[in-house]
JSON list of C-alpha atoms in Angstrom, two decimals:
[
{"chain": "A", "resi": 31, "resn": "MET", "atom": "CA", "xyz": [0.28, 0.03, -0.05]},
{"chain": "A", "resi": 32, "resn": "SER", "atom": "CA", "xyz": [0.85, 3.60, -0.40]},
{"chain": "A", "resi": 33, "resn": "PHE", "atom": "CA", "xyz": [2.10, 6.08, 1.74]},
{"chain": "A", "resi": 34, "resn": "TRP", "atom": "CA", "xyz": [0.32, 7.37, 4.76]},
{"chain": "A", "resi": 35, "resn": "THR", "atom": "CA", "xyz": [0.54, 10.70, 6.97]},
{"chain": "A", "resi": 36, "resn": "VAL", "atom": "CA", "xyz": [-0.79, 9.85, 10.52]},
{"chain": "A", "resi": 37, "resn": "TYR", "atom": "CA", "xyz": [-1.11, 12.75, 12.90]},
{"chain": "A", "resi": 38, "resn": "LEU", "atom": "CA", "xyz": [-1.00, 11.80, 16.46]},
{"chain": "A", "resi": 39, "resn": "SER", "atom": "CA", "xyz": [-3.03, 13.62, 18.89]},
{"chain": "A", "resi": 40, "resn": "GLY", "atom": "CA", "xyz": [-3.39, 14.08, 22.56]},
{"chain": "A", "resi": 41, "resn": "GLU", "atom": "CA", "xyz": [-1.88, 13.86, 26.02]},
{"chain": "A", "resi": 42, "resn": "ILE", "atom": "CA", "xyz": [2.14, 14.54, 26.25]},
{"chain": "A", "resi": 43, "resn": "HIS", "atom": "CA", "xyz": [2.94, 12.87, 29.31]},
{"chain": "A", "resi": 44, "resn": "THR", "atom": "CA", "xyz": [4.04, 9.26, 28.18]},
{"chain": "A", "resi": 45, "resn": "ASP", "atom": "CA", "xyz": [5.59, 7.36, 25.69]},
{"chain": "A", "resi": 46, "resn": "TRP", "atom": "CA", "xyz": [2.78, 6.26, 24.00]},
{"chain": "A", "resi": 47, "resn": "ARG", "atom": "CA", "xyz": [3.74, 8.52, 20.26]},
{"chain": "A", "resi": 48, "resn": "GLU", "atom": "CA", "xyz": [7.32, 6.39, 20.78]},
{"chain": "A", "resi": 49, "resn": "ARG", "atom": "CA", "xyz": [5.72, 3.10, 20.86]},
{"chain": "A", "resi": 50, "resn": "ILE", "atom": "CA", "xyz": [4.07, 3.83, 17.98]},
{"chain": "A", "resi": 51, "resn": "ILE", "atom": "CA", "xyz": [6.44, 5.01, 15.84]},
{"chain": "A", "resi": 52, "resn": "GLN", "atom": "CA", "xyz": [8.64, 2.35, 17.06]},
{"chain": "A", "resi": 53, "resn": "GLY", "atom": "CA", "xyz": [6.68, -0.68, 16.51]},
{"chain": "A", "resi": 54, "resn": "CYS", "atom": "CA", "xyz": [5.82, 0.92, 13.41]},
{"chain": "A", "resi": 55, "resn": "ALA", "atom": "CA", "xyz": [9.37, 1.20, 12.30]},
{"chain": "A", "resi": 56, "resn": "GLU", "atom": "CA", "xyz": [9.89, -2.36, 12.98]},
{"chain": "A", "resi": 57, "resn": "LYS", "atom": "CA", "xyz": [7.25, -3.25, 11.06]},
{"chain": "A", "resi": 58, "resn": "GLU", "atom": "CA", "xyz": [8.72, -1.37, 7.78]},
{"chain": "A", "resi": 59, "resn": "LEU", "atom": "CA", "xyz": [5.19, 0.37, 7.88]},
{"chain": "A", "resi": 60, "resn": "ASP", "atom": "CA", "xyz": [4.84, 3.63, 5.51]},
{"chain": "A", "resi": 61, "resn": "ILE", "atom": "CA", "xyz": [4.14, 6.24, 7.54]},
{"chain": "A", "resi": 62, "resn": "GLU", "atom": "CA", "xyz": [4.77, 9.99, 8.37]},
{"chain": "A", "resi": 63, "resn": "PHE", "atom": "CA", "xyz": [4.11, 10.73, 11.74]},
{"chain": "A", "resi": 64, "resn": "SER", "atom": "CA", "xyz": [3.29, 14.15, 12.58]},
{"chain": "A", "resi": 65, "resn": "GLY", "atom": "CA", "xyz": [2.04, 15.59, 15.30]},
{"chain": "A", "resi": 66, "resn": "PRO", "atom": "CA", "xyz": [1.16, 18.76, 18.51]},
{"chain": "A", "resi": 67, "resn": "VAL", "atom": "CA", "xyz": [4.46, 20.12, 20.18]},
{"chain": "A", "resi": 68, "resn": "THR", "atom": "CA", "xyz": [5.10, 18.31, 23.29]},
{"chain": "A", "resi": 69, "resn": "ASP", "atom": "CA", "xyz": [7.67, 20.34, 25.20]},
{"chain": "A", "resi": 70, "resn": "HIS", "atom": "CA", "xyz": [4.44, 21.75, 27.32]},
{"chain": "A", "resi": 71, "resn": "GLU", "atom": "CA", "xyz": [6.29, 25.13, 27.98]},
{"chain": "A", "resi": 72, "resn": "ALA", "atom": "CA", "xyz": [7.63, 26.05, 24.44]},
{"chain": "A", "resi": 73, "resn": "SER", "atom": "CA", "xyz": [3.88, 25.23, 23.61]},
{"chain": "A", "resi": 74, "resn": "ASP", "atom": "CA", "xyz": [2.06, 27.31, 26.48]},
{"chain": "A", "resi": 75, "resn": "LYS", "atom": "CA", "xyz": [4.59, 30.17, 25.98]},
{"chain": "A", "resi": 76, "resn": "VAL", "atom": "CA", "xyz": [4.42, 30.43, 21.95]},
{"chain": "A", "resi": 77, "resn": "GLY", "atom": "CA", "xyz": [2.37, 33.67, 21.95]},
{"chain": "A", "resi": 78, "resn": "VAL", "atom": "CA", "xyz": [4.27, 35.00, 24.39]},
{"chain": "A", "resi": 79, "resn": "ASN", "atom": "CA", "xyz": [7.86, 34.09, 23.66]},
{"chain": "A", "resi": 80, "resn": "ILE", "atom": "CA", "xyz": [7.11, 35.90, 20.34]},
{"chain": "A", "resi": 81, "resn": "LEU", "atom": "CA", "xyz": [4.29, 38.76, 20.34]},
{"chain": "A", "resi": 82, "resn": "GLY", "atom": "CA", "xyz": [5.55, 39.76, 24.11]},
{"chain": "A", "resi": 83, "resn": "ALA", "atom": "CA", "xyz": [3.98, 39.80, 27.64]},
{"chain": "A", "resi": 84, "resn": "GLU", "atom": "CA", "xyz": [0.42, 39.77, 28.41]},
{"chain": "A", "resi": 85, "resn": "GLU", "atom": "CA", "xyz": [-0.77, 40.75, 31.85]},
{"chain": "A", "resi": 86, "resn": "LYS", "atom": "CA", "xyz": [-3.93, 38.48, 31.95]},
{"chain": "A", "resi": 87, "resn": "ARG", "atom": "CA", "xyz": [-3.21, 34.67, 31.81]},
{"chain": "A", "resi": 88, "resn": "PHE", "atom": "CA", "xyz": [-6.25, 34.46, 29.27]},
{"chain": "A", "resi": 89, "resn": "TRP", "atom": "CA", "xyz": [-4.70, 36.90, 26.64]},
{"chain": "A", "resi": 90, "resn": "GLU", "atom": "CA", "xyz": [-1.46, 34.28, 27.17]},
{"chain": "A", "resi": 91, "resn": "ASP", "atom": "CA", "xyz": [-3.49, 31.26, 26.55]},
{"chain": "A", "resi": 92, "resn": "ARG", "atom": "CA", "xyz": [-5.26, 32.70, 23.91]},
{"chain": "A", "resi": 93, "resn": "LEU", "atom": "CA", "xyz": [-1.91, 33.46, 22.11]},
{"chain": "A", "resi": 94, "resn": "GLY", "atom": "CA", "xyz": [-0.71, 30.30, 22.17]},
{"chain": "A", "resi": 95, "resn": "ALA", "atom": "CA", "xyz": [-3.73, 28.82, 21.67]},
{"chain": "A", "resi": 96, "resn": "GLY", "atom": "CA", "xyz": [-4.17, 30.71, 18.40]},
{"chain": "A", "resi": 97, "resn": "ILE", "atom": "CA", "xyz": [-0.76, 29.52, 16.86]},
{"chain": "A", "resi": 98, "resn": "ASN", "atom": "CA", "xyz": [-0.74, 26.13, 18.28]},
{"chain": "A", "resi": 99, "resn": "GLY", "atom": "CA", "xyz": [-4.61, 25.89, 16.10]},
{"chain": "A", "resi": 100, "resn": "ILE", "atom": "CA", "xyz": [-2.65, 27.05, 13.33]},
{"chain": "A", "resi": 101, "resn": "ARG", "atom": "CA", "xyz": [0.04, 24.06, 13.03]},
{"chain": "A", "resi": 102, "resn": "THR", "atom": "CA", "xyz": [-3.17, 21.53, 14.35]},
{"chain": "A", "resi": 103, "resn": "ARG", "atom": "CA", "xyz": [-5.25, 21.92, 11.85]},
{"chain": "A", "resi": 104, "resn": "LYS", "atom": "CA", "xyz": [-3.07, 22.22, 8.90]},
{"chain": "A", "resi": 105, "resn": "LEU", "atom": "CA", "xyz": [-1.61, 18.70, 9.71]},
{"chain": "A", "resi": 106, "resn": "VAL", "atom": "CA", "xyz": [-5.19, 17.25, 11.05]},
{"chain": "A", "resi": 107, "resn": "ASP", "atom": "CA", "xyz": [-6.19, 18.09, 7.77]},
{"chain": "A", "resi": 108, "resn": "GLU", "atom": "CA", "xyz": [-3.26, 16.71, 5.74]},
{"chain": "A", "resi": 109, "resn": "ALA", "atom": "CA", "xyz": [-3.26, 13.38, 8.12]},
{"chain": "A", "resi": 110, "resn": "ASP", "atom": "CA", "xyz": [-4.74, 10.01, 6.22]},
{"chain": "A", "resi": 111, "resn": "LEU", "atom": "CA", "xyz": [-5.81, 8.65, 9.83]},
{"chain": "A", "resi": 112, "resn": "VAL", "atom": "CA", "xyz": [-5.59, 10.26, 13.47]},
{"chain": "A", "resi": 113, "resn": "ILE", "atom": "CA", "xyz": [-4.73, 8.80, 16.26]},
{"chain": "A", "resi": 114, "resn": "VAL", "atom": "CA", "xyz": [-5.96, 10.61, 19.96]},
{"chain": "A", "resi": 115, "resn": "ARG", "atom": "CA", "xyz": [-4.33, 9.23, 22.94]},
{"chain": "A", "resi": 116, "resn": "PHE", "atom": "CA", "xyz": [-6.39, 9.79, 26.42]},
{"chain": "A", "resi": 117, "resn": "GLY", "atom": "CA", "xyz": [-4.18, 9.69, 29.56]},
{"chain": "A", "resi": 118, "resn": "PRO", "atom": "CA", "xyz": [-5.14, 8.16, 32.69]},
{"chain": "A", "resi": 119, "resn": "LYS", "atom": "CA", "xyz": [-3.85, 12.17, 34.40]},
{"chain": "A", "resi": 120, "resn": "TYR", "atom": "CA", "xyz": [-5.52, 15.36, 33.14]},
{"chain": "A", "resi": 121, "resn": "LYS", "atom": "CA", "xyz": [-8.39, 16.57, 31.44]},
{"chain": "A", "resi": 122, "resn": "GLN", "atom": "CA", "xyz": [-7.30, 16.87, 27.98]},
{"chain": "A", "resi": 123, "resn": "TRP", "atom": "CA", "xyz": [-10.17, 19.08, 26.58]},
{"chain": "A", "resi": 124, "resn": "ASN", "atom": "CA", "xyz": [-7.01, 19.42, 23.30]},
{"chain": "A", "resi": 125, "resn": "ALA", "atom": "CA", "xyz": [-7.89, 15.58, 22.75]},
{"chain": "A", "resi": 126, "resn": "ALA", "atom": "CA", "xyz": [-11.75, 15.79, 22.80]},
{"chain": "A", "resi": 127, "resn": "PHE", "atom": "CA", "xyz": [-11.27, 18.81, 20.19]},
{"chain": "A", "resi": 128, "resn": "ASP", "atom": "CA", "xyz": [-9.05, 16.87, 18.10]},
{"chain": "A", "resi": 129, "resn": "ALA", "atom": "CA", "xyz": [-11.33, 14.27, 17.97]},
{"chain": "A", "resi": 130, "resn": "GLY", "atom": "CA", "xyz": [-14.32, 16.34, 17.31]},
{"chain": "A", "resi": 131, "resn": "TYR", "atom": "CA", "xyz": [-12.40, 17.78, 14.61]},
{"chain": "A", "resi": 132, "resn": "THR", "atom": "CA", "xyz": [-10.97, 14.80, 12.87]},
{"chain": "A", "resi": 133, "resn": "ALA", "atom": "CA", "xyz": [-14.44, 13.54, 12.90]},
{"chain": "A", "resi": 134, "resn": "ALA", "atom": "CA", "xyz": [-16.15, 16.43, 11.42]},
{"chain": "A", "resi": 135, "resn": "LEU", "atom": "CA", "xyz": [-13.94, 16.34, 8.63]},
{"chain": "A", "resi": 136, "resn": "GLY", "atom": "CA", "xyz": [-14.79, 12.54, 7.99]},
{"chain": "A", "resi": 137, "resn": "THR", "atom": "CA", "xyz": [-10.69, 11.56, 8.27]},
{"chain": "A", "resi": 138, "resn": "PRO", "atom": "CA", "xyz": [-10.75, 8.45, 9.75]},
{"chain": "A", "resi": 139, "resn": "MET", "atom": "CA", "xyz": [-9.86, 7.52, 13.93]},
{"chain": "A", "resi": 140, "resn": "ILE", "atom": "CA", "xyz": [-8.39, 5.39, 16.29]},
{"chain": "A", "resi": 141, "resn": "ILE", "atom": "CA", "xyz": [-8.86, 6.61, 19.74]},
{"chain": "A", "resi": 142, "resn": "LEU", "atom": "CA", "xyz": [-6.68, 5.29, 22.46]},
{"chain": "A", "resi": 143, "resn": "HIS", "atom": "CA", "xyz": [-7.12, 5.04, 26.72]},
{"chain": "A", "resi": 144, "resn": "ASP", "atom": "CA", "xyz": [-7.52, 2.89, 28.81]},
{"chain": "A", "resi": 145, "resn": "GLU", "atom": "CA", "xyz": [-10.83, 1.04, 30.14]},
{"chain": "A", "resi": 146, "resn": "GLU", "atom": "CA", "xyz": [-11.98, 3.16, 32.87]},
{"chain": "A", "resi": 147, "resn": "HIS", "atom": "CA", "xyz": [-12.17, 6.24, 29.96]},
{"chain": "A", "resi": 148, "resn": "ASP", "atom": "CA", "xyz": [-14.92, 3.88, 28.66]},
{"chain": "A", "resi": 149, "resn": "HIS", "atom": "CA", "xyz": [-17.99, 5.14, 30.15]},
{"chain": "A", "resi": 150, "resn": "PRO", "atom": "CA", "xyz": [-16.91, 9.00, 29.91]},
{"chain": "A", "resi": 151, "resn": "LEU", "atom": "CA", "xyz": [-15.50, 8.68, 26.31]},
{"chain": "A", "resi": 152, "resn": "LYS", "atom": "CA", "xyz": [-18.31, 6.90, 24.81]},
{"chain": "A", "resi": 153, "resn": "GLU", "atom": "CA", "xyz": [-19.48, 9.76, 22.37]},
{"chain": "A", "resi": 154, "resn": "VAL", "atom": "CA", "xyz": [-15.77, 9.87, 21.30]},
{"chain": "A", "resi": 155, "resn": "ASP", "atom": "CA", "xyz": [-15.39, 6.15, 20.93]},
{"chain": "A", "resi": 156, "resn": "ALA", "atom": "CA", "xyz": [-18.62, 6.00, 19.11]},
{"chain": "A", "resi": 157, "resn": "ALA", "atom": "CA", "xyz": [-17.74, 8.58, 16.60]},
{"chain": "A", "resi": 158, "resn": "ALA", "atom": "CA", "xyz": [-14.25, 6.65, 16.34]},
{"chain": "A", "resi": 159, "resn": "ASP", "atom": "CA", "xyz": [-13.65, 4.09, 13.70]},
{"chain": "A", "resi": 160, "resn": "ALA", "atom": "CA", "xyz": [-11.83, 1.99, 16.28]},
{"chain": "A", "resi": 161, "resn": "VAL", "atom": "CA", "xyz": [-11.22, 2.13, 20.18]},
{"chain": "A", "resi": 162, "resn": "ALA", "atom": "CA", "xyz": [-7.46, 0.44, 21.57]},
{"chain": "A", "resi": 163, "resn": "ARG", "atom": "CA", "xyz": [-5.94, 0.17, 24.73]},
{"chain": "A", "resi": 164, "resn": "THR", "atom": "CA", "xyz": [-2.45, -0.03, 24.36]},
{"chain": "A", "resi": 165, "resn": "PRO", "atom": "CA", "xyz": [0.03, 1.53, 21.80]},
{"chain": "A", "resi": 166, "resn": "GLU", "atom": "CA", "xyz": [0.82, -1.81, 20.60]},
{"chain": "A", "resi": 167, "resn": "GLN", "atom": "CA", "xyz": [-2.97, -2.90, 19.50]},
{"chain": "A", "resi": 168, "resn": "VAL", "atom": "CA", "xyz": [-2.30, 0.70, 17.49]},
{"chain": "A", "resi": 169, "resn": "VAL", "atom": "CA", "xyz": [0.62, -0.94, 15.27]},
{"chain": "A", "resi": 170, "resn": "GLU", "atom": "CA", "xyz": [-1.30, -4.21, 14.85]},
{"chain": "A", "resi": 171, "resn": "MET", "atom": "CA", "xyz": [-4.29, -2.07, 12.81]},
{"chain": "A", "resi": 172, "resn": "LEU", "atom": "CA", "xyz": [-1.67, 0.12, 11.39]},
{"chain": "A", "resi": 173, "resn": "ALA", "atom": "CA", "xyz": [-0.13, -3.32, 9.86]},
{"chain": "A", "resi": 174, "resn": "TYR", "atom": "CA", "xyz": [-3.29, -4.51, 8.63]},
{"chain": "A", "resi": 175, "resn": "ILE", "atom": "CA", "xyz": [-4.52, -1.56, 7.25]},
{"chain": "A", "resi": 176, "resn": "LEU", "atom": "CA", "xyz": [-1.23, -0.41, 5.28]},
{"chain": "A", "resi": 177, "resn": "ASN", "atom": "CA", "xyz": [-0.53, -4.08, 4.32]},
{"chain": "A", "resi": 178, "resn": "ALA", "atom": "CA", "xyz": [-3.96, -6.59, 4.30]}
]
């Protein structure tokens, strides 16, 4: 099968991205991965680092969200598939937004989360094409999709 682009959205505090990328490399899958800026400080401060300090945190966050949003929309728009990870900690509104945006585009989507989030993510899971529990399951899905 031909080359695919896969956007890796969501949780930034564990190694799930690296496990998927490594697993796909080991299977020699023809995939180019993209994703958000995972350096939390760099992502949060991009607006004020470029445009200058803001007095209120709301406006600091708004500047960063705008710049990050340009990048995210472009990469999701170009993706053949989006994988969205909801981790065990933190409220991940950005991941939920990316999942909704992906669903609205009609882009295929795999959701990745632990069983404990089945109920709170039931609507997100219903919009997905597949739901996985582990990065290794995602790698197996990608191998099947690209090589079956």
